[in-house]
Amino acid sequence: MPKYQIIAPALPNIPWQEKPENAKNSPLWRYSENPIIDRNPIPGVARIFNSAVMPYGDAFIGVFRGEQTNGIPHIYLGHSKDAIHWDIEPEKIPFVDENGESFMPYYAYDPRLVKVEDTYYIMWCQDFYGAAIGMAKTKDFKTFTRVENPFLPFNRNAVLFPRKINGNFVMMSRPSDSGHTPFGDIFISESPDMKYWGCHRHVMSRGNEWWESLKIGGGAAPIETSEGWLSFYHGVAGTCNGYVYSIGGAILDIDNPSKVKYRCENWLLTPEQWYEERGFVPNVCFPCATLHDPKSGKIAVYYGAADSYVGLAFGHVDEIIDYIKNNSKVNDNDTEIGRR
Ligand code: BMA
């Protein structure tokens, strides 16, 4: 049994590859067959990246950012038996309003997929008179009903927690601008009903370390563990040659997730492989989802690579949490409740 407990349903069929002997400098290692989704995966879509997956029945389901050949991103549904080989549906997810009428965003990107109680929620970035968060719910992956846009523009990287906390839905987001946003901290907001959002709190700031000194943003849905909410997020460095996106790790207080308990001063994954360093936007590792198994402690991280591919990395909950704790650096800004 792992030393640290993951609180989630069992996932014995989690994709996995053992740690290579030469792995160093991080508790995560890459799948040797990366990228798992290559260019031109379906007609009309040139690249799939920044996508989220979940267990579904005895297989897996996912929401995928597909960059169409006209350059406009939309969200596509995918199915997989092993969470590695994906069949992507050729049509965009057909979002509808509460009356069942078609209600498509102009564009949609960076989807996350989170199940709370018996409902799956998809959240993404879209136009709402500027870049903002769009959201929909489904129970069967056939009907996808839009819910009210949770936040005012400009905002990106919304990530719902996988259960209510103190009776409310809780969602991370990153207030931004409508362009390439040279700033940004992670906040959380609460809602009793998925319609009205408030009790906004600051979680953590950019800037602790150079690799995340420009901006940070939520990544995968936080994993509930015996140490707190294990969160894989992205941190961005602004270099003379452009932005560099790395994956960071933090552990948030289980009842008050605006309080950061541990925050790793080192990145957990940074662009090193050809599919991360070379592509439509070079030097991007952008986490959007994990699969995790409480019994074995195995964690699989799904991340977009260079705005061109989907990559997969693995780690063990004990090693990841120990690494974050052993290399943790938090300041008052991280540990306070985030209300001013
Ligand atoms: C961010 C988002 C992501 C993208 C990243 C790097 O602002 O648009 O979708 O992966 O930039 O280009």
mmCIF file of C-alpha atoms and ligand atoms in Angstrom:
data_model
loop_
_atom_site.group_PDB
_atom_site.id
_atom_site.type_symbol
_atom_site.label_atom_id
_atom_site.label_comp_id
_atom_site.label_asym_id
_atom_site.label_seq_id
_atom_site.Cartn_x
_atom_site.Cartn_y
_atom_site.Cartn_z
ATOM 1 C CA MET A 1 0.000 0.000 0.000
ATOM 2 C CA PRO A 2 1.256 3.510 -0.726
ATOM 3 C CA LYS A 3 2.334 5.663 2.246
ATOM 4 C CA TYR A 4 0.026 8.464 1.085
ATOM 5 C CA GLN A 5 -3.576 7.689 0.274
ATOM 6 C CA ILE A 6 -5.304 8.806 -2.901
ATOM 7 C CA ILE A 7 -9.012 9.242 -2.248
ATOM 8 C CA ALA A 8 -10.659 8.246 -5.518
ATOM 9 C CA PRO A 9 -12.234 5.186 -7.154
ATOM 10 C CA ALA A 10 -9.902 2.268 -7.934
ATOM 11 C CA LEU A 11 -8.328 2.297 -11.390
ATOM 12 C CA PRO A 12 -6.512 -1.024 -11.833
ATOM 13 C CA ASN A 13 -6.294 -0.537 -15.629
ATOM 14 C CA ILE A 14 -4.375 2.753 -15.383
ATOM 15 C CA PRO A 15 -1.814 3.053 -18.221
ATOM 16 C CA TRP A 16 1.671 2.479 -16.868
ATOM 17 C CA GLN A 17 5.301 1.989 -17.667
ATOM 18 C CA GLU A 18 7.976 1.370 -15.024
ATOM 19 C CA LYS A 19 10.430 4.106 -14.127
ATOM 20 C CA PRO A 20 13.535 3.973 -16.320
ATOM 21 C CA GLU A 21 16.815 3.540 -14.454
ATOM 22 C CA ASN A 22 18.289 6.763 -15.775
ATOM 23 C CA ALA A 23 15.353 8.911 -14.552
ATOM 24 C CA LYS A 24 16.578 11.783 -12.442
ATOM 25 C CA ASN A 25 15.725 15.355 -11.457
ATOM 26 C CA SER A 26 11.992 14.692 -11.124
ATOM 27 C CA PRO A 27 9.543 12.122 -9.726
ATOM 28 C CA LEU A 28 7.849 12.053 -13.170
ATOM 29 C CA TRP A 29 9.062 10.117 -16.194
ATOM 30 C CA ARG A 30 7.768 10.175 -19.760
ATOM 31 C CA TYR A 31 6.040 7.363 -21.635
ATOM 32 C CA SER A 32 8.622 5.997 -24.048
ATOM 33 C CA GLU A 33 6.156 6.021 -26.989
ATOM 34 C CA ASN A 34 5.249 9.704 -26.634
ATOM 35 C CA PRO A 35 3.601 11.548 -28.232
ATOM 36 C CA ILE A 36 0.446 9.465 -27.893
ATOM 37 C CA ILE A 37 -1.486 11.598 -30.395
ATOM 38 C CA ASP A 38 0.323 12.656 -33.522
ATOM 39 C CA ARG A 39 -0.383 15.420 -36.032
ATOM 40 C CA ASN A 40 -3.398 15.287 -38.404
ATOM 41 C CA PRO A 41 -5.303 12.752 -36.268
ATOM 42 C CA ILE A 42 -8.654 13.200 -38.076
ATOM 43 C CA PRO A 43 -9.796 14.942 -41.268
ATOM 44 C CA GLY A 44 -9.978 18.705 -40.781
ATOM 45 C CA VAL A 45 -7.914 18.694 -37.558
ATOM 46 C CA ALA A 46 -4.198 19.417 -37.798
ATOM 47 C CA ARG A 47 -3.146 19.078 -34.161
ATOM 48 C CA ILE A 48 -4.530 17.728 -30.879
ATOM 49 C CA PHE A 49 -3.017 18.885 -27.580
ATOM 50 C CA ASN A 50 -4.004 20.327 -24.153
ATOM 51 C CA SER A 51 -6.669 17.650 -23.587
ATOM 52 C CA ALA A 52 -8.290 15.869 -20.649
ATOM 53 C CA VAL A 53 -9.236 12.246 -20.060
ATOM 54 C CA MET A 54 -11.170 10.227 -17.449
ATOM 55 C CA PRO A 55 -12.114 6.633 -16.729
ATOM 56 C CA TYR A 56 -15.545 5.769 -18.151
ATOM 57 C CA GLY A 57 -17.079 2.347 -17.566
ATOM 58 C CA ASP A 58 -14.248 -0.139 -18.000
ATOM 59 C CA ALA A 59 -12.542 2.094 -20.584
ATOM 60 C CA PHE A 60 -11.628 5.786 -20.946
ATOM 61 C CA ILE A 61 -13.140 8.925 -22.410
ATOM 62 C CA GLY A 62 -11.629 12.305 -23.154
ATOM 63 C CA VAL A 63 -12.218 15.833 -24.398
ATOM 64 C CA PHE A 64 -9.610 16.935 -26.890
ATOM 65 C CA ARG A 65 -8.501 20.315 -28.137
ATOM 66 C CA GLY A 66 -8.493 19.929 -31.890
ATOM 67 C CA GLU A 67 -6.927 22.708 -33.957
ATOM 68 C CA GLN A 68 -8.860 22.695 -37.207
ATOM 69 C CA THR A 69 -7.136 23.239 -40.533
ATOM 70 C CA ASN A 70 -8.648 26.747 -40.558
ATOM 71 C CA GLY A 71 -6.688 27.424 -37.335
ATOM 72 C CA ILE A 72 -9.749 27.607 -35.056
ATOM 73 C CA PRO A 73 -9.766 25.287 -32.027
ATOM 74 C CA HIS A 74 -12.787 23.251 -30.927
ATOM 75 C CA ILE A 75 -13.409 20.346 -28.575
ATOM 76 C CA TYR A 76 -13.720 16.757 -29.791
ATOM 77 C CA LEU A 77 -14.710 13.619 -27.913
ATOM 78 C CA GLY A 78 -12.405 10.597 -27.840
ATOM 79 C CA HIS A 79 -12.633 7.009 -26.605
ATOM 80 C CA SER A 80 -9.926 4.570 -25.617
ATOM 81 C CA LYS A 81 -9.653 1.085 -24.153
ATOM 82 C CA ASP A 82 -6.160 1.617 -22.721
ATOM 83 C CA ALA A 83 -5.968 5.446 -22.306
ATOM 84 C CA ILE A 84 -3.042 5.475 -24.756
ATOM 85 C CA HIS A 85 -4.569 4.752 -28.180
ATOM 86 C CA TRP A 86 -7.435 7.160 -28.810
ATOM 87 C CA ASP A 87 -10.298 7.169 -31.338
ATOM 88 C CA ILE A 88 -11.285 10.772 -31.839
ATOM 89 C CA GLU A 89 -14.805 11.463 -33.102
ATOM 90 C CA PRO A 90 -14.768 13.388 -36.393
ATOM 91 C CA GLU A 91 -17.381 15.977 -35.369
ATOM 92 C CA LYS A 92 -17.025 18.708 -32.727
ATOM 93 C CA ILE A 93 -18.887 18.145 -29.480
ATOM 94 C CA PRO A 94 -22.406 19.489 -30.195
ATOM 95 C CA PHE A 95 -23.098 21.782 -27.251
ATOM 96 C CA VAL A 96 -26.750 22.739 -26.641
ATOM 97 C CA ASP A 97 -28.532 25.250 -24.414
ATOM 98 C CA GLU A 98 -30.995 24.287 -21.682
ATOM 99 C CA ASN A 99 -33.762 24.019 -24.355
ATOM 100 C CA GLY A 100 -31.760 21.564 -26.400
ATOM 101 C CA GLU A 101 -30.966 24.114 -29.151
ATOM 102 C CA SER A 102 -27.478 24.198 -30.628
ATOM 103 C CA PHE A 103 -25.264 26.610 -28.649
ATOM 104 C CA MET A 104 -21.747 26.393 -29.976
ATOM 105 C CA PRO A 105 -18.928 28.655 -28.808
ATOM 106 C CA TYR A 106 -17.106 30.502 -31.627
ATOM 107 C CA TYR A 107 -13.998 28.687 -30.557
ATOM 108 C CA ALA A 108 -13.093 26.475 -27.593
ATOM 109 C CA TYR A 109 -9.729 25.376 -26.247
ATOM 110 C CA ASP A 110 -7.834 23.793 -23.347
ATOM 111 C CA PRO A 111 -10.759 21.643 -22.091
ATOM 112 C CA ARG A 112 -10.720 20.013 -18.670
ATOM 113 C CA LEU A 113 -13.081 17.161 -17.725
ATOM 114 C CA VAL A 114 -14.135 16.626 -14.104
ATOM 115 C CA LYS A 115 -16.790 14.408 -12.530
ATOM 116 C CA VAL A 116 -18.588 15.738 -9.467
ATOM 117 C CA GLU A 117 -21.152 13.364 -7.972
ATOM 118 C CA ASP A 118 -23.014 11.864 -10.967
ATOM 119 C CA THR A 119 -22.279 14.588 -13.523
ATOM 120 C CA TYR A 120 -19.331 15.233 -15.836
ATOM 121 C CA TYR A 121 -18.373 18.873 -16.371
ATOM 122 C CA ILE A 122 -16.290 20.207 -19.236
ATOM 123 C CA MET A 123 -14.705 23.648 -18.868
ATOM 124 C CA TRP A 124 -12.707 25.444 -21.524
ATOM 125 C CA CYS A 125 -11.604 28.839 -22.783
ATOM 126 C CA GLN A 126 -13.852 30.576 -25.322
ATOM 127 C CA ASP A 127 -14.941 33.954 -26.609
ATOM 128 C CA PHE A 128 -17.303 35.792 -24.248
ATOM 129 C CA TYR A 129 -16.598 39.256 -25.669
ATOM 130 C CA GLY A 130 -12.991 38.387 -24.888
ATOM 131 C CA ALA A 131 -11.284 35.249 -23.617
ATOM 132 C CA ALA A 132 -13.272 33.682 -20.776
ATOM 133 C CA ILE A 133 -14.450 30.339 -19.409
ATOM 134 C CA GLY A 134 -17.185 28.256 -21.028
ATOM 135 C CA MET A 135 -18.747 25.265 -19.354
ATOM 136 C CA ALA A 136 -21.080 22.347 -20.079
ATOM 137 C CA LYS A 137 -22.356 19.257 -18.329
ATOM 138 C CA THR A 138 -23.218 15.750 -19.419
ATOM 139 C CA LYS A 139 -24.206 12.482 -17.850
ATOM 140 C CA ASP A 140 -24.046 10.269 -20.908
ATOM 141 C CA PHE A 141 -21.505 11.918 -23.272
ATOM 142 C CA LYS A 142 -24.311 12.242 -25.804
ATOM 143 C CA THR A 143 -26.044 15.431 -24.657
ATOM 144 C CA PHE A 144 -23.746 18.278 -23.619
ATOM 145 C CA THR A 145 -25.701 21.122 -22.047
ATOM 146 C CA ARG A 146 -24.033 24.488 -21.568
ATOM 147 C CA VAL A 147 -24.239 26.019 -18.097
ATOM 148 C CA GLU A 148 -23.845 29.742 -17.420
ATOM 149 C CA ASN A 149 -20.367 31.087 -18.074
ATOM 150 C CA PRO A 150 -18.944 31.111 -14.554
ATOM 151 C CA PHE A 151 -16.682 34.159 -14.695
ATOM 152 C CA LEU A 152 -16.402 37.554 -16.347
ATOM 153 C CA PRO A 153 -13.784 37.997 -19.047
ATOM 154 C CA PHE A 154 -10.851 37.777 -19.084
ATOM 155 C CA ASN A 155 -10.100 34.408 -17.595
ATOM 156 C CA ARG A 156 -8.516 31.081 -18.535
ATOM 157 C CA ASN A 157 -7.523 27.713 -17.088
ATOM 158 C CA ALA A 158 -10.671 26.908 -15.125
ATOM 159 C CA VAL A 159 -10.345 23.610 -13.267
ATOM 160 C CA LEU A 160 -13.125 22.228 -11.099
ATOM 161 C CA PHE A 161 -12.323 20.269 -7.930
ATOM 162 C CA PRO A 162 -13.656 16.689 -8.149
ATOM 163 C CA ARG A 163 -15.960 17.054 -5.138
ATOM 164 C CA LYS A 164 -17.808 19.784 -3.308
ATOM 165 C CA ILE A 165 -15.906 21.345 -0.413
ATOM 166 C CA ASN A 166 -17.920 22.558 2.568
ATOM 167 C CA GLY A 167 -21.082 22.040 0.494
ATOM 168 C CA ASN A 168 -20.041 24.090 -2.540
ATOM 169 C CA PHE A 169 -18.534 23.464 -5.956
ATOM 170 C CA VAL A 170 -15.018 24.914 -6.064
ATOM 171 C CA MET A 171 -13.186 25.982 -9.206
ATOM 172 C CA MET A 172 -9.693 27.315 -9.855
ATOM 173 C CA SER A 173 -9.173 29.922 -12.518
ATOM 174 C CA ARG A 174 -6.591 32.370 -13.750
ATOM 175 C CA PRO A 175 -7.768 35.931 -14.458
ATOM 176 C CA SER A 176 -5.946 37.082 -17.587
ATOM 177 C CA ASP A 177 -6.088 39.402 -20.582
ATOM 178 C CA SER A 178 -7.460 38.531 -24.003
ATOM 179 C CA GLY A 179 -4.016 38.052 -25.538
ATOM 180 C CA HIS A 180 -0.980 36.106 -24.443
ATOM 181 C CA THR A 181 -1.206 37.376 -20.840
ATOM 182 C CA PRO A 182 2.228 38.270 -19.445
ATOM 183 C CA PHE A 183 0.979 37.865 -15.838
ATOM 184 C CA GLY A 184 -1.330 35.657 -13.796
ATOM 185 C CA ASP A 185 -2.029 33.981 -10.458
ATOM 186 C CA ILE A 186 -4.321 31.093 -9.492
ATOM 187 C CA PHE A 187 -7.573 31.918 -7.657
ATOM 188 C CA ILE A 188 -10.500 29.771 -6.511
ATOM 189 C CA SER A 189 -14.208 30.552 -6.429
ATOM 190 C CA GLU A 190 -17.186 28.746 -4.900
ATOM 191 C CA SER A 191 -20.709 28.067 -6.098
ATOM 192 C CA PRO A 192 -23.698 26.393 -4.431
ATOM 193 C CA ASP A 193 -25.423 25.686 -7.761
ATOM 194 C CA MET A 194 -22.960 26.036 -10.700
ATOM 195 C CA LYS A 195 -24.681 29.288 -11.585
ATOM 196 C CA TYR A 196 -23.619 31.898 -9.033
ATOM 197 C CA TRP A 197 -19.932 32.078 -8.176
ATOM 198 C CA GLY A 198 -18.349 34.016 -5.293
ATOM 199 C CA CYS A 199 -16.147 33.762 -2.197
ATOM 200 C CA HIS A 200 -13.154 34.368 -4.494
ATOM 201 C CA ARG A 201 -9.811 33.589 -2.868
ATOM 202 C CA HIS A 202 -6.229 33.880 -4.027
ATOM 203 C CA VAL A 203 -4.394 30.537 -4.015
ATOM 204 C CA MET A 204 -0.887 31.230 -5.229
ATOM 205 C CA SER A 205 1.161 33.755 -7.147
ATOM 206 C CA ARG A 206 3.582 33.539 -9.987
ATOM 207 C CA GLY A 207 7.119 34.417 -9.247
ATOM 208 C CA ASN A 208 8.477 32.122 -6.558
ATOM 209 C CA GLU A 209 10.968 30.577 -8.929
ATOM 210 C CA TRP A 210 12.325 31.563 -12.326
ATOM 211 C CA TRP A 211 10.625 28.740 -14.251
ATOM 212 C CA GLU A 212 7.233 30.057 -13.075
ATOM 213 C CA SER A 213 8.086 33.726 -12.703
ATOM 214 C CA LEU A 214 5.843 35.123 -15.465
ATOM 215 C CA LYS A 215 2.507 33.410 -14.777
ATOM 216 C CA ILE A 216 0.953 30.216 -13.487
ATOM 217 C CA GLY A 217 -2.344 28.480 -14.175
ATOM 218 C CA GLY A 218 -4.362 25.472 -13.075
ATOM 219 C CA GLY A 219 -3.625 22.232 -14.897
ATOM 220 C CA ALA A 220 -5.132 18.876 -13.975
ATOM 221 C CA ALA A 221 -8.110 18.582 -11.627
ATOM 222 C CA PRO A 222 -6.634 18.355 -8.104
ATOM 223 C CA ILE A 223 -6.257 14.833 -6.708
ATOM 224 C CA GLU A 224 -7.608 14.287 -3.193
ATOM 225 C CA THR A 225 -4.910 12.712 -0.989
ATOM 226 C CA SER A 226 -4.249 12.161 2.704
ATOM 227 C CA GLU A 227 -1.815 15.151 2.535
ATOM 228 C CA GLY A 228 -4.216 17.547 0.787
ATOM 229 C CA TRP A 229 -5.178 18.362 -2.813
ATOM 230 C CA LEU A 230 -2.304 17.339 -5.065
ATOM 231 C CA SER A 231 -2.262 19.826 -7.899
ATOM 232 C CA PHE A 232 -0.270 19.715 -11.140
ATOM 233 C CA TYR A 233 -0.261 23.209 -12.627
ATOM 234 C CA HIS A 234 1.685 25.073 -15.306
ATOM 235 C CA GLY A 235 4.327 27.700 -14.652
ATOM 236 C CA VAL A 236 5.730 29.998 -17.314
ATOM 237 C CA ALA A 237 9.120 31.647 -17.727
ATOM 238 C CA GLY A 238 9.486 34.621 -20.067
ATOM 239 C CA THR A 239 12.772 34.234 -21.897
ATOM 240 C CA CYS A 240 14.418 36.372 -24.593
ATOM 241 C CA ASN A 241 13.159 33.709 -26.989
ATOM 242 C CA GLY A 242 9.540 33.492 -25.792
ATOM 243 C CA TYR A 243 7.501 31.729 -23.127
ATOM 244 C CA VAL A 244 8.543 28.341 -21.668
ATOM 245 C CA TYR A 245 5.766 26.251 -20.033
ATOM 246 C CA SER A 246 6.705 23.703 -17.339
ATOM 247 C CA ILE A 247 4.662 21.478 -15.029
ATOM 248 C CA GLY A 248 4.756 22.342 -11.322
ATOM 249 C CA GLY A 249 3.367 20.613 -8.228
ATOM 250 C CA ALA A 250 1.676 21.900 -5.078
ATOM 251 C CA ILE A 251 -0.442 20.497 -2.253
ATOM 252 C CA LEU A 252 -3.434 22.539 -1.081
ATOM 253 C CA ASP A 253 -5.248 22.332 2.248
ATOM 254 C CA ILE A 254 -8.074 19.811 2.010
ATOM 255 C CA ASP A 255 -10.790 22.009 3.616
ATOM 256 C CA ASN A 256 -9.413 25.433 2.639
ATOM 257 C CA PRO A 257 -7.778 24.899 -0.749
ATOM 258 C CA SER A 258 -6.802 28.573 -1.042
ATOM 259 C CA LYS A 259 -4.072 27.718 1.486
ATOM 260 C CA VAL A 260 -0.970 26.166 -0.047
ATOM 261 C CA LYS A 261 0.658 23.600 2.262
ATOM 262 C CA TYR A 262 3.573 22.666 0.027
ATOM 263 C CA ARG A 263 4.803 24.069 -3.262
ATOM 264 C CA CYS A 264 7.715 22.496 -5.062
ATOM 265 C CA GLU A 265 10.425 24.979 -5.929
ATOM 266 C CA ASN A 266 11.544 22.765 -8.838
ATOM 267 C CA TRP A 267 9.507 21.983 -11.918
ATOM 268 C CA LEU A 268 8.238 18.403 -12.241
ATOM 269 C CA LEU A 269 8.506 18.370 -16.051
ATOM 270 C CA THR A 270 10.037 20.934 -18.396
ATOM 271 C CA PRO A 271 10.424 20.840 -22.203
ATOM 272 C CA GLU A 272 13.306 18.476 -23.046
ATOM 273 C CA GLN A 273 12.033 16.104 -25.720
ATOM 274 C CA TRP A 274 11.662 16.944 -29.438
ATOM 275 C CA TYR A 275 7.835 16.907 -29.207
ATOM 276 C CA GLU A 276 7.938 19.435 -26.340
ATOM 277 C CA GLU A 277 10.677 21.668 -27.752
ATOM 278 C CA ARG A 278 9.564 21.683 -31.377
ATOM 279 C CA GLY A 279 6.101 22.400 -32.764
ATOM 280 C CA PHE A 280 3.512 25.095 -33.416
ATOM 281 C CA VAL A 281 4.539 26.781 -30.145
ATOM 282 C CA PRO A 282 7.910 25.437 -28.993
ATOM 283 C CA ASN A 283 8.763 24.722 -25.351
ATOM 284 C CA VAL A 284 5.360 23.899 -23.905
ATOM 285 C CA CYS A 285 4.422 21.206 -21.357
ATOM 286 C CA PHE A 286 0.797 21.980 -20.433
ATOM 287 C CA PRO A 287 -0.905 19.527 -18.010
ATOM 288 C CA CYS A 288 -4.699 19.112 -18.282
ATOM 289 C CA ALA A 289 -5.565 15.814 -16.572
ATOM 290 C CA THR A 290 -4.394 12.862 -14.529
ATOM 291 C CA LEU A 291 -5.505 9.284 -14.110
ATOM 292 C CA HIS A 292 -4.727 7.870 -10.669
ATOM 293 C CA ASP A 293 -5.130 4.617 -8.798
ATOM 294 C CA PRO A 294 -5.398 4.622 -4.979
ATOM 295 C CA LYS A 295 -4.339 1.017 -4.487
ATOM 296 C CA SER A 296 -1.064 1.133 -6.394
ATOM 297 C CA GLY A 297 -0.464 4.888 -5.982
ATOM 298 C CA LYS A 298 0.187 5.182 -9.731
ATOM 299 C CA ILE A 299 -0.456 8.543 -11.380
ATOM 300 C CA ALA A 300 -0.518 9.228 -15.139
ATOM 301 C CA VAL A 301 -0.278 12.877 -16.213
ATOM 302 C CA TYR A 302 -1.665 13.984 -19.610
ATOM 303 C CA TYR A 303 -0.126 17.118 -21.034
ATOM 304 C CA GLY A 304 -0.095 19.113 -24.229
ATOM 305 C CA ALA A 305 3.334 19.320 -25.874
ATOM 306 C CA ALA A 306 4.418 22.296 -28.009
ATOM 307 C CA ASP A 307 0.757 23.064 -28.887
ATOM 308 C CA SER A 308 1.066 20.123 -31.289
ATOM 309 C CA TYR A 309 0.899 16.759 -29.489
ATOM 310 C CA VAL A 310 -0.402 14.931 -26.406
ATOM 311 C CA GLY A 311 2.228 13.553 -24.046
ATOM 312 C CA LEU A 312 1.909 11.144 -21.130
ATOM 313 C CA ALA A 313 4.094 10.979 -18.007
ATOM 314 C CA PHE A 314 4.022 8.682 -14.990
ATOM 315 C CA GLY A 315 4.830 8.910 -11.322
ATOM 316 C CA HIS A 316 4.088 7.314 -7.968
ATOM 317 C CA VAL A 317 2.059 9.242 -5.383
ATOM 318 C CA ASP A 318 4.607 8.614 -2.603
ATOM 319 C CA GLU A 319 7.568 9.835 -4.654
ATOM 320 C CA ILE A 320 5.678 12.836 -6.017
ATOM 321 C CA ILE A 321 4.408 13.988 -2.619
ATOM 322 C CA ASP A 322 7.760 13.390 -0.908
ATOM 323 C CA TYR A 323 9.537 15.314 -3.675
ATOM 324 C CA ILE A 324 7.110 18.246 -3.352
ATOM 325 C CA LYS A 325 7.444 18.239 0.453
ATOM 326 C CA ASN A 326 11.227 17.876 0.433
ATOM 327 C CA ASN A 327 11.609 20.727 -2.027
ATOM 328 C CA SER A 328 8.792 22.914 -0.768
ATOM 329 C CA LYS A 329 9.136 26.661 -0.529
ATOM 330 C CA VAL A 330 6.054 28.585 0.538
ATOM 331 C CA ASN A 331 5.681 32.219 1.542
ATOM 332 C CA ASP A 332 2.890 34.111 3.338
ATOM 333 C CA ASN A 333 1.226 34.794 0.039
ATOM 334 C CA ASP A 334 0.853 31.030 -0.477
ATOM 335 C CA THR A 335 -0.174 30.002 3.019
ATOM 336 C CA GLU A 336 -2.718 32.755 3.800
ATOM 337 C CA ILE A 337 -6.415 32.283 3.139
ATOM 338 C CA GLY A 338 -6.223 34.645 0.144
ATOM 339 C CA ARG A 339 -8.840 37.202 1.141
ATOM 340 C CA ARG A 340 -8.046 40.934 1.225
HETATM 341 C C1 BMA B 1 -1.659 29.639 -23.450
HETATM 342 C C2 BMA B 1 -2.867 28.861 -23.940
HETATM 343 C C3 BMA B 1 -2.501 27.416 -24.194
HETATM 344 C C4 BMA B 1 -1.214 27.235 -24.926
HETATM 345 C C5 BMA B 1 -0.124 28.115 -24.342
HETATM 346 C C6 BMA B 1 1.157 28.066 -25.137
HETATM 347 O O1 BMA B 1 -1.950 31.004 -23.388
HETATM 348 O O2 BMA B 1 -3.333 29.449 -25.124
HETATM 349 O O3 BMA B 1 -3.524 26.847 -24.959
HETATM 350 O O4 BMA B 1 -0.801 25.904 -24.839
HETATM 351 O O5 BMA B 1 -0.572 29.455 -24.297
HETATM 352 O O6 BMA B 1 0.977 28.526 -26.445
#
